[in-house]
Short mmCIF file of C-alpha atoms in Angstrom, two decimals:
data_model
loop_
_atom_site.label_atom_id
_atom_site.label_comp_id
_atom_site.label_asym_id
_atom_site.label_seq_id
_atom_site.Cartn_x
_atom_site.Cartn_y
_atom_site.Cartn_z
CA MET A 1 59.60 66.61 102.04
CA ALA A 2 59.39 70.29 101.30
CA LEU A 3 57.61 72.64 103.66
CA SER A 4 54.11 73.52 102.61
CA TYR A 5 51.92 76.47 103.51
CA SER A 6 48.13 76.73 103.39
CA LEU A 7 45.63 79.55 103.57
CA GLN A 8 41.87 79.81 103.26
CA ALA A 9 40.44 82.48 100.99
CA THR A 10 36.98 83.49 99.86
CA ILE A 11 36.60 84.80 96.32
CA PRO A 12 35.58 88.47 96.61
CA TYR A 13 33.38 90.41 94.21
CA ASP A 14 36.23 92.12 92.42
CA MET A 15 37.88 88.82 91.50
CA ALA A 16 34.78 87.43 89.77
CA ASP A 17 34.07 87.68 86.05
CA LEU A 18 30.77 87.99 84.20
CA ASN A 19 30.05 84.31 84.87
CA SER A 20 30.70 84.70 88.61
CA LEU A 21 33.88 82.65 88.20
CA VAL A 22 37.25 83.81 89.40
CA ARG A 23 39.40 85.58 86.79
CA LEU A 24 42.40 83.38 86.17
CA PRO A 25 45.03 86.17 86.21
CA GLN A 26 43.73 87.28 89.60
CA LEU A 27 43.62 83.72 90.95
CA MET A 28 47.25 83.32 89.88
CA ALA A 29 48.15 86.56 91.71
CA LEU A 30 46.28 85.35 94.81
CA VAL A 31 47.97 81.94 95.00
CA MET A 32 51.33 83.59 94.49
CA GLN A 33 50.62 85.85 97.46
CA VAL A 34 50.35 82.64 99.47
CA SER A 35 53.89 81.64 98.54
CA GLY A 36 54.89 85.19 99.51
CA LEU A 37 53.45 84.55 102.98
CA HIS A 38 55.19 81.18 103.04
CA SER A 39 58.51 82.91 102.40
CA VAL A 40 57.87 85.35 105.23
CA GLU A 41 57.02 82.54 107.63
CA ILE A 42 60.27 80.68 107.06
CA ASP A 43 62.24 83.92 107.13
CA MET A 44 63.24 83.87 103.48
CA ALA A 45 61.06 86.73 102.23
CA ASP A 46 61.66 88.56 98.94
CA ASP A 47 63.13 91.60 100.69
CA LYS A 48 65.66 89.44 102.54
CA ILE A 49 66.68 87.74 99.30
CA LEU A 50 67.14 91.13 97.70
CA LYS A 51 69.06 92.63 100.63
CA GLU A 52 71.29 89.66 101.46
CA PHE A 53 71.87 88.15 98.03
CA GLY A 54 71.00 90.97 95.61
CA LEU A 55 68.58 88.58 93.88
CA VAL A 56 64.91 88.62 92.87
CA TRP A 57 62.65 85.76 91.82
CA ILE A 58 61.50 85.80 88.22
CA ILE A 59 59.07 83.44 86.54
CA SER A 60 59.88 81.37 83.47
CA ASP A 61 56.56 79.59 82.98
CA HIS A 62 53.31 78.38 84.53
CA THR A 63 51.55 75.05 83.87
CA ILE A 64 47.95 75.07 85.06
CA LYS A 65 45.33 72.31 85.16
CA ILE A 66 41.80 73.39 85.94
CA LYS A 67 39.02 71.02 86.95
CA ARG A 68 36.80 74.01 87.62
CA LEU A 69 37.36 77.62 88.61
CA PRO A 70 36.19 78.74 92.06
CA HIS A 71 33.14 81.00 92.02
CA PHE A 72 32.16 84.24 93.75
CA LEU A 73 32.02 83.80 97.55
CA GLU A 74 33.38 80.26 97.40
CA THR A 75 35.84 79.51 100.18
CA VAL A 76 38.86 77.60 99.00
CA THR A 77 42.08 76.38 100.58
CA ILE A 78 45.26 77.34 98.79
CA LYS A 79 48.28 75.16 99.46
CA THR A 80 51.76 75.71 98.10
CA GLN A 81 55.02 73.80 98.34
CA PRO A 82 58.31 73.59 96.48
CA LEU A 83 58.44 70.50 94.25
CA PHE A 84 62.18 70.38 93.59
CA HIS A 85 64.97 72.44 92.08
CA ASN A 86 67.80 71.85 89.65
CA ARG A 87 70.73 74.11 88.87
CA TYR A 88 68.66 77.04 87.62
CA PHE A 89 65.00 76.26 88.09
CA CYS A 90 62.91 76.10 91.26
CA TYR A 91 59.56 74.39 90.69
CA ARG A 92 56.75 75.26 93.06
CA GLU A 93 53.28 73.74 93.16
CA TYR A 94 50.08 75.62 94.03
CA GLN A 95 46.88 73.70 94.74
CA VAL A 96 43.38 75.07 95.17
CA PHE A 97 40.99 72.83 97.11
CA ASP A 98 37.26 73.25 97.50
CA GLN A 99 35.40 72.78 100.78
CA GLU A 100 35.08 69.03 100.15
CA GLY A 101 38.85 68.74 99.87
CA GLN A 102 38.80 68.20 96.08
CA GLU A 103 41.71 69.72 94.17
CA ILE A 104 40.11 72.02 91.59
CA VAL A 105 43.13 73.96 90.29
CA ASN A 106 46.77 72.89 90.13
CA MET A 107 49.58 75.19 89.04
CA VAL A 108 53.28 74.47 88.77
CA THR A 109 55.43 77.57 88.43
CA ASN A 110 59.03 77.62 87.37
CA PHE A 111 61.04 80.28 89.20
CA MET A 112 64.55 81.51 88.62
CA LEU A 113 66.76 83.83 90.60
CA MET A 114 67.90 86.98 88.79
CA ASP A 115 70.61 89.39 89.86
CA PHE A 116 68.80 92.65 90.54
CA GLU A 117 71.60 94.86 89.19
CA SER A 118 72.87 92.93 86.18
CA ARG A 119 69.41 91.50 85.27
CA LYS A 120 71.12 88.15 84.64
CA VAL A 121 69.82 84.78 85.79
CA GLN A 122 71.92 83.18 88.54
CA SER A 123 72.19 79.57 89.59
CA VAL A 124 70.24 78.46 92.63
CA VAL A 125 71.62 79.60 96.01
CA PRO A 126 71.82 76.67 98.49
CA GLU A 127 70.92 78.79 101.54
CA ILE A 128 67.68 79.90 99.85
CA VAL A 129 66.45 76.50 98.66
CA GLU A 130 67.47 74.88 101.98
CA ALA A 131 65.25 77.31 103.87
CA PHE A 132 62.31 75.95 101.88
CA GLN A 133 63.59 72.37 102.31
CA SER A 134 63.44 71.98 98.55
CA GLU A 135 65.18 68.91 97.11
CA PHE A 136 67.63 68.83 94.23
CA GLN A 137 66.69 66.77 91.17
CA LYS A 138 68.39 66.68 87.78
CA THR A 139 65.02 66.73 85.99
CA ILE A 140 63.97 69.65 83.80
CA ARG A 141 60.23 69.94 83.25
CA ARG A 142 59.20 70.86 79.73
CA GLY A 143 55.86 72.19 78.61
CA PRO A 144 54.06 71.37 75.34
CA LYS A 145 55.73 72.44 72.11
CA PHE A 146 54.10 75.61 70.85
CA LYS A 147 52.32 75.57 67.50
CA ASN A 148 53.59 77.92 64.81
CA LEU A 149 50.86 80.47 64.23
CA GLU A 150 49.64 80.42 60.64
CA GLU A 151 46.39 82.29 60.54
CA ALA A 152 46.61 84.38 63.65
CA LYS A 153 44.43 87.38 64.41
CA GLY A 154 46.01 90.18 66.41
CA ARG A 155 44.84 92.84 68.81
CA GLU A 156 47.13 95.70 69.79
CA PHE A 157 47.57 97.08 73.28
CA SER A 158 49.62 100.13 74.29
CA VAL A 159 51.63 99.52 77.42
CA ARG A 160 50.22 101.80 80.12
CA TYR A 161 52.15 103.51 82.89
CA TYR A 162 50.50 101.28 85.45
CA ASP A 163 51.36 98.12 83.54
CA LEU A 164 54.95 98.75 84.64
CA ASP A 165 56.51 97.56 87.82
CA MET A 166 59.21 99.28 89.89
CA ASN A 167 61.91 98.37 87.43
CA GLY A 168 60.07 99.72 84.44
CA HIS A 169 59.15 96.21 83.33
CA VAL A 170 55.69 95.01 82.45
CA ASN A 171 54.11 93.05 85.28
CA ASN A 172 53.79 89.29 84.58
CA GLY A 173 50.01 89.30 85.07
CA LYS A 174 49.52 91.69 82.15
CA TYR A 175 50.63 89.13 79.56
CA LEU A 176 47.79 86.81 80.45
CA GLU A 177 45.33 89.70 80.34
CA TRP A 178 46.47 90.59 76.80
CA ILE A 179 46.26 86.90 75.87
CA TYR A 180 42.71 86.63 77.18
CA GLU A 181 41.52 89.88 75.60
CA SER A 182 42.64 88.69 72.15
CA LEU A 183 39.85 86.09 72.26
CA GLY A 184 37.05 88.65 72.54
CA SER A 185 34.19 88.86 75.02
CA ASP A 186 31.80 86.52 73.17
CA PHE A 187 34.27 83.65 73.41
CA LEU A 188 35.41 84.47 76.95
CA SER A 189 31.91 84.71 78.35
CA SER A 190 30.93 81.31 76.92
CA HIS A 191 34.08 79.23 77.55
CA THR A 192 36.20 78.25 80.52
CA PRO A 193 39.84 77.10 80.49
CA THR A 194 40.79 73.52 81.44
CA SER A 195 44.54 73.90 81.04
CA LEU A 196 47.03 76.64 80.36
CA TYR A 197 50.74 76.75 79.66
CA ILE A 198 52.42 80.15 79.45
CA LYS A 199 56.08 80.84 78.93
CA TYR A 200 57.78 84.19 79.28
CA ASN A 201 60.63 84.69 76.82
CA ARG A 202 61.54 88.32 76.87
CA GLU A 203 60.31 91.32 78.80
CA VAL A 204 57.99 93.84 77.14
CA MET A 205 59.47 97.32 77.41
CA ALA A 206 57.75 100.53 78.52
CA ASP A 207 56.16 102.57 75.70
CA SER A 208 55.83 99.45 73.56
CA VAL A 209 52.76 98.52 71.61
CA VAL A 210 52.17 94.81 71.95
CA ASP A 211 50.42 92.66 69.39
CA SER A 212 48.50 89.86 71.06
CA GLN A 213 48.10 87.20 68.38
CA VAL A 214 45.76 84.26 68.64
CA GLU A 215 44.87 81.24 66.55
CA LEU A 216 41.96 79.17 67.76
CA VAL A 217 41.95 75.54 66.54
CA ASP A 218 38.93 73.63 67.76
CA LEU A 219 38.98 74.39 71.48
CA VAL A 220 42.68 75.09 71.84
CA SER A 221 43.91 78.67 71.57
CA HIS A 222 47.53 79.34 70.61
CA HIS A 223 48.99 82.69 71.58
CA GLU A 224 52.01 84.86 70.92
CA ILE A 225 52.73 88.27 72.39
CA HIS A 226 54.93 90.33 70.08
CA SER A 227 56.53 93.73 70.53
CA ASP A 228 59.42 95.53 68.87
CA GLY A 229 60.06 92.57 66.59
CA VAL A 230 60.44 89.88 69.25
CA VAL A 231 58.19 87.23 70.77
CA ASN A 232 57.74 88.16 74.44
CA ALA A 233 55.54 85.31 75.57
CA GLN A 234 53.77 82.23 74.22
CA ALA A 235 50.81 80.37 75.57
CA GLN A 236 48.50 77.49 74.83
CA ILE A 237 45.08 77.24 76.45
CA GLU A 238 42.55 74.41 76.30
CA TRP A 239 38.91 75.46 76.65
CA GLN A 240 35.52 73.93 77.10
CA PRO A 241 32.10 75.44 76.58
CA LEU A 242 30.74 76.88 79.79
CA GLU A 243 27.64 75.18 81.10
CA LYS A 244 25.42 77.87 82.52
CA MET B 1 32.22 105.03 119.11
CA ALA B 2 32.19 102.92 115.99
CA LEU B 3 34.11 99.65 115.88
CA SER B 4 37.46 99.91 114.20
CA TYR B 5 39.60 97.24 112.60
CA SER B 6 43.35 97.29 111.96
CA LEU B 7 45.74 95.24 109.91
CA GLN B 8 49.45 95.40 109.15
CA ALA B 9 50.55 95.13 105.54
CA THR B 10 53.84 95.30 103.70
CA ILE B 11 53.83 96.84 100.23
CA PRO B 12 54.74 94.03 97.79
CA TYR B 13 56.62 94.39 94.53
CA ASP B 14 53.55 94.30 92.34
CA MET B 15 51.93 97.26 94.13
CA ALA B 16 54.90 99.57 93.57
CA ASP B 17 55.26 101.99 90.65
CA LEU B 18 58.36 103.17 88.80
CA ASN B 19 59.28 105.39 91.76
CA SER B 20 58.98 102.48 94.23
CA LEU B 21 55.85 104.13 95.67
CA VAL B 22 52.56 102.34 96.05
CA ARG B 23 50.12 102.76 93.16
CA LEU B 24 47.14 104.68 94.50
CA PRO B 25 44.43 102.53 92.83
CA GLN B 26 46.00 99.43 94.37
CA LEU B 27 46.39 101.07 97.80
CA MET B 28 42.69 101.94 97.65
CA ALA B 29 41.85 98.32 96.81
CA LEU B 30 44.04 97.12 99.69
CA VAL B 31 42.50 99.36 102.35
CA MET B 32 39.05 98.39 101.15
CA GLN B 33 39.97 94.73 101.64
CA VAL B 34 40.55 95.67 105.29
CA SER B 35 36.98 96.88 105.65
CA GLY B 36 35.93 93.64 103.98
CA LEU B 37 37.72 91.73 106.75
CA HIS B 38 36.13 94.06 109.30
CA SER B 39 32.69 93.11 107.96
CA VAL B 40 33.52 89.42 108.23
CA GLU B 41 34.72 89.81 111.82
CA ILE B 42 31.49 91.42 113.00
CA ASP B 43 29.41 88.95 110.98
CA MET B 44 28.05 91.46 108.50
CA ALA B 45 30.01 90.37 105.43
CA ASP B 46 29.04 91.31 101.89
CA ASP B 47 27.61 87.87 101.17
CA LYS B 48 25.34 88.03 104.23
CA ILE B 49 24.08 91.48 103.19
CA LEU B 50 23.35 90.11 99.72
CA LYS B 51 21.66 86.92 100.96
CA GLU B 52 19.64 88.40 103.82
CA PHE B 53 18.79 91.84 102.46
CA GLY B 54 19.32 91.53 98.68
CA LEU B 55 21.66 94.52 98.89
CA VAL B 56 25.20 95.33 97.79
CA TRP B 57 27.47 98.22 98.81
CA ILE B 58 28.26 100.75 96.10
CA ILE B 59 30.61 103.71 96.31
CA SER B 60 29.59 107.30 95.64
CA ASP B 61 32.92 109.06 96.22
CA HIS B 62 36.33 108.98 97.85
CA THR B 63 38.14 111.89 99.51
CA ILE B 64 41.84 111.19 100.02
CA LYS B 65 44.56 113.22 101.75
CA ILE B 66 48.10 112.04 101.22
CA LYS B 67 51.03 113.16 103.32
CA ARG B 68 53.20 110.64 101.52
CA LEU B 69 52.62 107.33 99.77
CA PRO B 70 54.05 104.18 101.34
CA HIS B 71 57.00 102.71 99.47
CA PHE B 72 58.01 99.21 98.36
CA LEU B 73 58.55 96.89 101.36
CA GLU B 74 57.33 99.51 103.85
CA THR B 75 55.16 98.00 106.58
CA VAL B 76 52.10 100.08 107.36
CA THR B 77 49.12 99.74 109.64
CA ILE B 78 45.74 100.16 107.98
CA LYS B 79 42.89 101.16 110.26
CA THR B 80 39.28 101.55 109.25
CA GLN B 81 36.13 102.63 111.05
CA PRO B 82 32.68 103.93 110.15
CA LEU B 83 32.47 107.70 110.72
CA PHE B 84 28.67 108.09 110.71
CA HIS B 85 25.67 107.55 108.46
CA ASN B 86 22.64 109.54 107.39
CA ARG B 87 19.60 108.34 105.55
CA TYR B 88 21.42 107.18 102.42
CA PHE B 89 25.13 107.57 102.98
CA CYS B 90 27.51 105.57 105.14
CA TYR B 91 30.86 107.31 105.61
CA ARG B 92 33.86 105.18 106.43
CA GLU B 93 37.36 106.33 107.23
CA TYR B 94 40.56 104.51 106.26
CA GLN B 95 43.87 105.52 107.77
CA VAL B 96 47.34 104.37 106.81
CA PHE B 97 49.99 104.75 109.51
CA ASP B 98 53.72 104.32 109.16
CA GLN B 99 55.91 102.44 111.62
CA GLU B 100 56.30 105.59 113.76
CA GLY B 101 52.54 105.84 114.09
CA GLN B 102 52.23 108.88 111.78
CA GLU B 103 49.11 108.98 109.62
CA ILE B 104 50.39 109.19 106.06
CA VAL B 105 47.17 108.57 104.07
CA ASN B 106 43.58 109.31 105.03
CA MET B 107 40.60 108.29 102.92
CA VAL B 108 36.91 108.86 103.58
CA THR B 109 34.64 106.77 101.39
CA ASN B 110 30.94 107.33 100.94
CA PHE B 111 29.03 104.06 100.60
CA MET B 112 25.41 103.44 99.66
CA LEU B 113 23.32 100.29 99.67
CA MET B 114 21.90 99.25 96.31
CA ASP B 115 19.22 96.67 95.65
CA PHE B 116 20.97 93.91 93.71
CA GLU B 117 17.98 93.15 91.47
CA SER B 118 16.50 96.59 90.78
CA ARG B 119 19.92 98.37 90.79
CA LYS B 120 18.27 101.17 92.83
CA VAL B 121 19.81 102.85 95.87
CA GLN B 122 18.04 102.00 99.14
CA SER B 123 18.00 103.87 102.41
CA VAL B 124 20.27 102.61 105.17
CA VAL B 125 19.18 99.39 106.91
CA PRO B 126 19.32 99.78 110.74
CA GLU B 127 20.43 96.18 111.36
CA ILE B 128 23.44 96.66 109.09
CA VAL B 129 24.68 99.99 110.48
CA GLU B 130 24.05 98.83 114.05
CA ALA B 131 26.33 95.85 113.53
CA PHE B 132 29.13 98.33 112.79
CA GLN B 133 28.02 100.55 115.71
CA SER B 134 27.83 103.45 113.26
CA GLU B 135 26.08 106.59 114.54
CA PHE B 136 23.36 108.55 112.75
CA GLN B 137 24.08 112.19 111.89
CA LYS B 138 22.08 114.52 109.70
CA THR B 139 25.27 115.87 108.08
CA ILE B 140 26.00 115.33 104.38
CA ARG B 141 29.65 115.64 103.45
CA ARG B 142 30.28 117.47 100.20
CA GLY B 143 33.47 117.43 98.15
CA PRO B 144 34.98 120.34 96.22
CA LYS B 145 32.96 121.77 93.32
CA PHE B 146 34.33 120.42 90.07
CA LYS B 147 35.81 122.83 87.53
CA ASN B 148 34.19 122.97 84.09
CA LEU B 149 36.76 121.63 81.67
CA GLU B 150 37.61 124.18 78.99
CA GLU B 151 40.78 123.04 77.32
CA ALA B 152 40.78 119.38 78.12
CA LYS B 153 42.90 116.79 76.39
CA GLY B 154 41.42 113.32 76.01
CA ARG B 155 42.71 109.80 75.78
CA GLU B 156 40.42 106.97 74.73
CA PHE B 157 40.26 103.53 76.29
CA SER B 158 38.21 100.57 75.10
CA VAL B 159 36.52 98.76 77.95
CA ARG B 160 38.09 95.30 78.16
CA TYR B 161 36.36 92.09 79.14
CA TYR B 162 38.34 91.97 82.38
CA ASP B 163 37.43 95.54 83.29
CA LEU B 164 33.92 94.19 83.96
CA ASP B 165 32.70 92.80 87.23
CA MET B 166 30.16 90.03 87.77
CA ASN B 167 27.27 92.28 86.88
CA GLY B 168 28.78 93.44 83.63
CA HIS B 169 29.72 96.77 85.19
CA VAL B 170 33.13 98.36 85.06
CA ASN B 171 35.05 97.88 88.28
CA ASN B 172 35.46 101.08 90.35
CA GLY B 173 39.24 100.89 90.37
CA LYS B 174 39.36 101.19 86.56
CA TYR B 175 38.11 104.77 86.59
CA LEU B 176 41.11 105.95 88.57
CA GLU B 177 43.44 104.04 86.26
CA TRP B 178 41.94 105.81 83.21
CA ILE B 179 42.20 109.12 85.08
CA TYR B 180 45.85 108.54 85.88
CA GLU B 181 46.77 107.33 82.38
CA SER B 182 45.38 110.56 80.84
CA LEU B 183 48.26 112.46 82.45
CA GLY B 184 50.98 110.54 80.63
CA SER B 185 54.04 108.77 81.96
CA ASP B 186 56.35 111.83 82.03
CA PHE B 187 54.01 113.64 84.42
CA LEU B 188 53.18 110.55 86.50
CA SER B 189 56.80 109.54 86.99
CA SER B 190 57.76 113.03 88.24
CA HIS B 191 54.76 113.95 90.44
CA THR B 192 52.97 112.53 93.44
CA PRO B 193 49.39 113.24 94.57
CA THR B 194 48.68 115.11 97.82
CA SER B 195 44.89 114.97 97.62
CA LEU B 196 42.25 113.36 95.47
CA TYR B 197 38.49 113.62 95.25
CA ILE B 198 36.67 111.25 92.92
CA LYS B 199 32.94 110.99 92.41
CA TYR B 200 31.17 108.24 90.50
CA ASN B 201 28.07 109.49 88.66
CA ARG B 202 27.03 106.78 86.25
CA GLU B 203 28.35 103.36 85.44
CA VAL B 204 30.37 102.79 82.30
CA MET B 205 28.80 100.03 80.21
CA ALA B 206 30.49 97.02 78.61
CA ASP B 207 31.72 97.56 75.03
CA SER B 208 31.97 101.31 75.63
CA VAL B 209 34.90 103.44 74.59
CA VAL B 210 35.64 105.91 77.37
CA ASP B 211 37.22 109.29 76.85
CA SER B 212 39.39 110.23 79.81
CA GLN B 213 39.64 114.03 79.70
CA VAL B 214 42.11 116.03 81.71
CA GLU B 215 42.91 119.70 82.20
CA LEU B 216 46.00 120.47 84.23
CA VAL B 217 46.02 123.92 85.88
CA ASP B 218 49.21 124.57 87.79
CA LEU B 219 49.49 121.45 89.92
CA VAL B 220 45.81 120.56 90.05
CA SER B 221 44.44 118.12 87.50
CA HIS B 222 40.72 118.16 86.68
CA HIS B 223 39.24 115.01 85.19
CA GLU B 224 36.10 113.78 83.49
CA ILE B 225 35.38 110.28 82.26
CA HIS B 226 32.89 110.32 79.39
CA SER B 227 31.19 107.52 77.52
CA ASP B 228 28.10 107.23 75.35
CA GLY B 229 27.37 110.93 75.83
CA VAL B 230 27.33 111.00 79.63
CA VAL B 231 29.83 111.95 82.33
CA ASN B 232 30.58 108.76 84.28
CA ALA B 233 32.99 110.12 86.86
CA GLN B 234 34.74 113.32 87.85
CA ALA B 235 37.88 113.86 89.83
CA GLN B 236 40.23 116.53 91.08
CA ILE B 237 43.79 115.70 92.08
CA GLU B 238 46.39 117.96 93.69
CA TRP B 239 50.01 117.12 92.87
CA GLN B 240 53.47 118.04 93.93
CA PRO B 241 56.76 117.44 92.16
CA LEU B 242 58.38 114.24 93.34
CA GLU B 243 61.69 114.68 95.13
CA LYS B 244 63.90 111.81 94.07
#
């Protein structure tokens, strides 16, 4: 059984949206901080992986199921644990529990190790996955097949200086922000997501203008992020009307 | 002597800019989380102030002195303490120390209490400031007088859905991001701030387009954020070339 790590957190003011619910991109950043703390605790922190192996974690995709989003001032318990790994992918689960112990959000994130210098994906390093007591499985998890967009609407965003991380690459969290913003504030303020699958294909470069395309079919939104002629990310989100 | 609160933090990847230095808006958010924890520890957290008094903290201005910005993976100690209060203003100091105990960043933030319903500023509540052991002083701290902009350049930003907080108001941290972005990536990637004074005058409303105006005189940048015919915020930043 893989080592797990838990932390309590209370949703602060600046993580809450107009409906007093947590903003999903910020919840994702928060739960991923918990796996950062987990890595520190077992002495396999990001800086050690960089210094000793020359590697950094990158994310291929997230699969999220949402029973309900935590609200402003709600105290939740965030638990994370590795699920398993295969030759290239390390799957990690994040669970958000409410005070009654009900799981309200579940996220499975697919990590890969990239060589910091060459920017190429490397196969899993035994010493790293052993530290987390992750188990090897041959399985590869696959998300839903993305719909081809036929009648998409687009909204353009210029990449800002502060969208870039240390390596001049656009921070992962920005993609989901662009995806959300494409839906417009009327839709966002009256709907809440029940599931989300996002896959990162290719990094957006500095100075790019991205086109965040969306096609809404019933209560499923289909998304593509384009820039410089390539598809950088794809996502599919299921929504339900928000009961106020 | 007012109660202080300290916390160690290590600058993670997603807080670092292209030069591997912490992004100032995110450092400000981090140190303010420390005062949030301080409030919880002494049982005068934001939610208690809202529930028992119907009040929320708002920020009038920040004065920041920067010897150097912490870098990626640097471990710093963040210390915060109330300085003093007068009838309306509560001044709080935030200090960032490096591993050798040198103060590298100092921020003084001017807080006010606002009635959550009426959105009007209230005078200081004794029970709240006493919990922090803050002392009364008649002094009012004043920042530098802002320069009238004469040859300003502007860059426009549409307010996004996720720029808004629970009350439909633009989050404080966004102003500094708009201010920074007005300077352009060539300037930002080759300069580092040594001091910053930012004053919030009037909230930016949802659906606004803000004009972030800047006039750079030698190595001092003068900023105004305009929207809907009013000046929402002003700032003055001193810079020095970044030694790489």
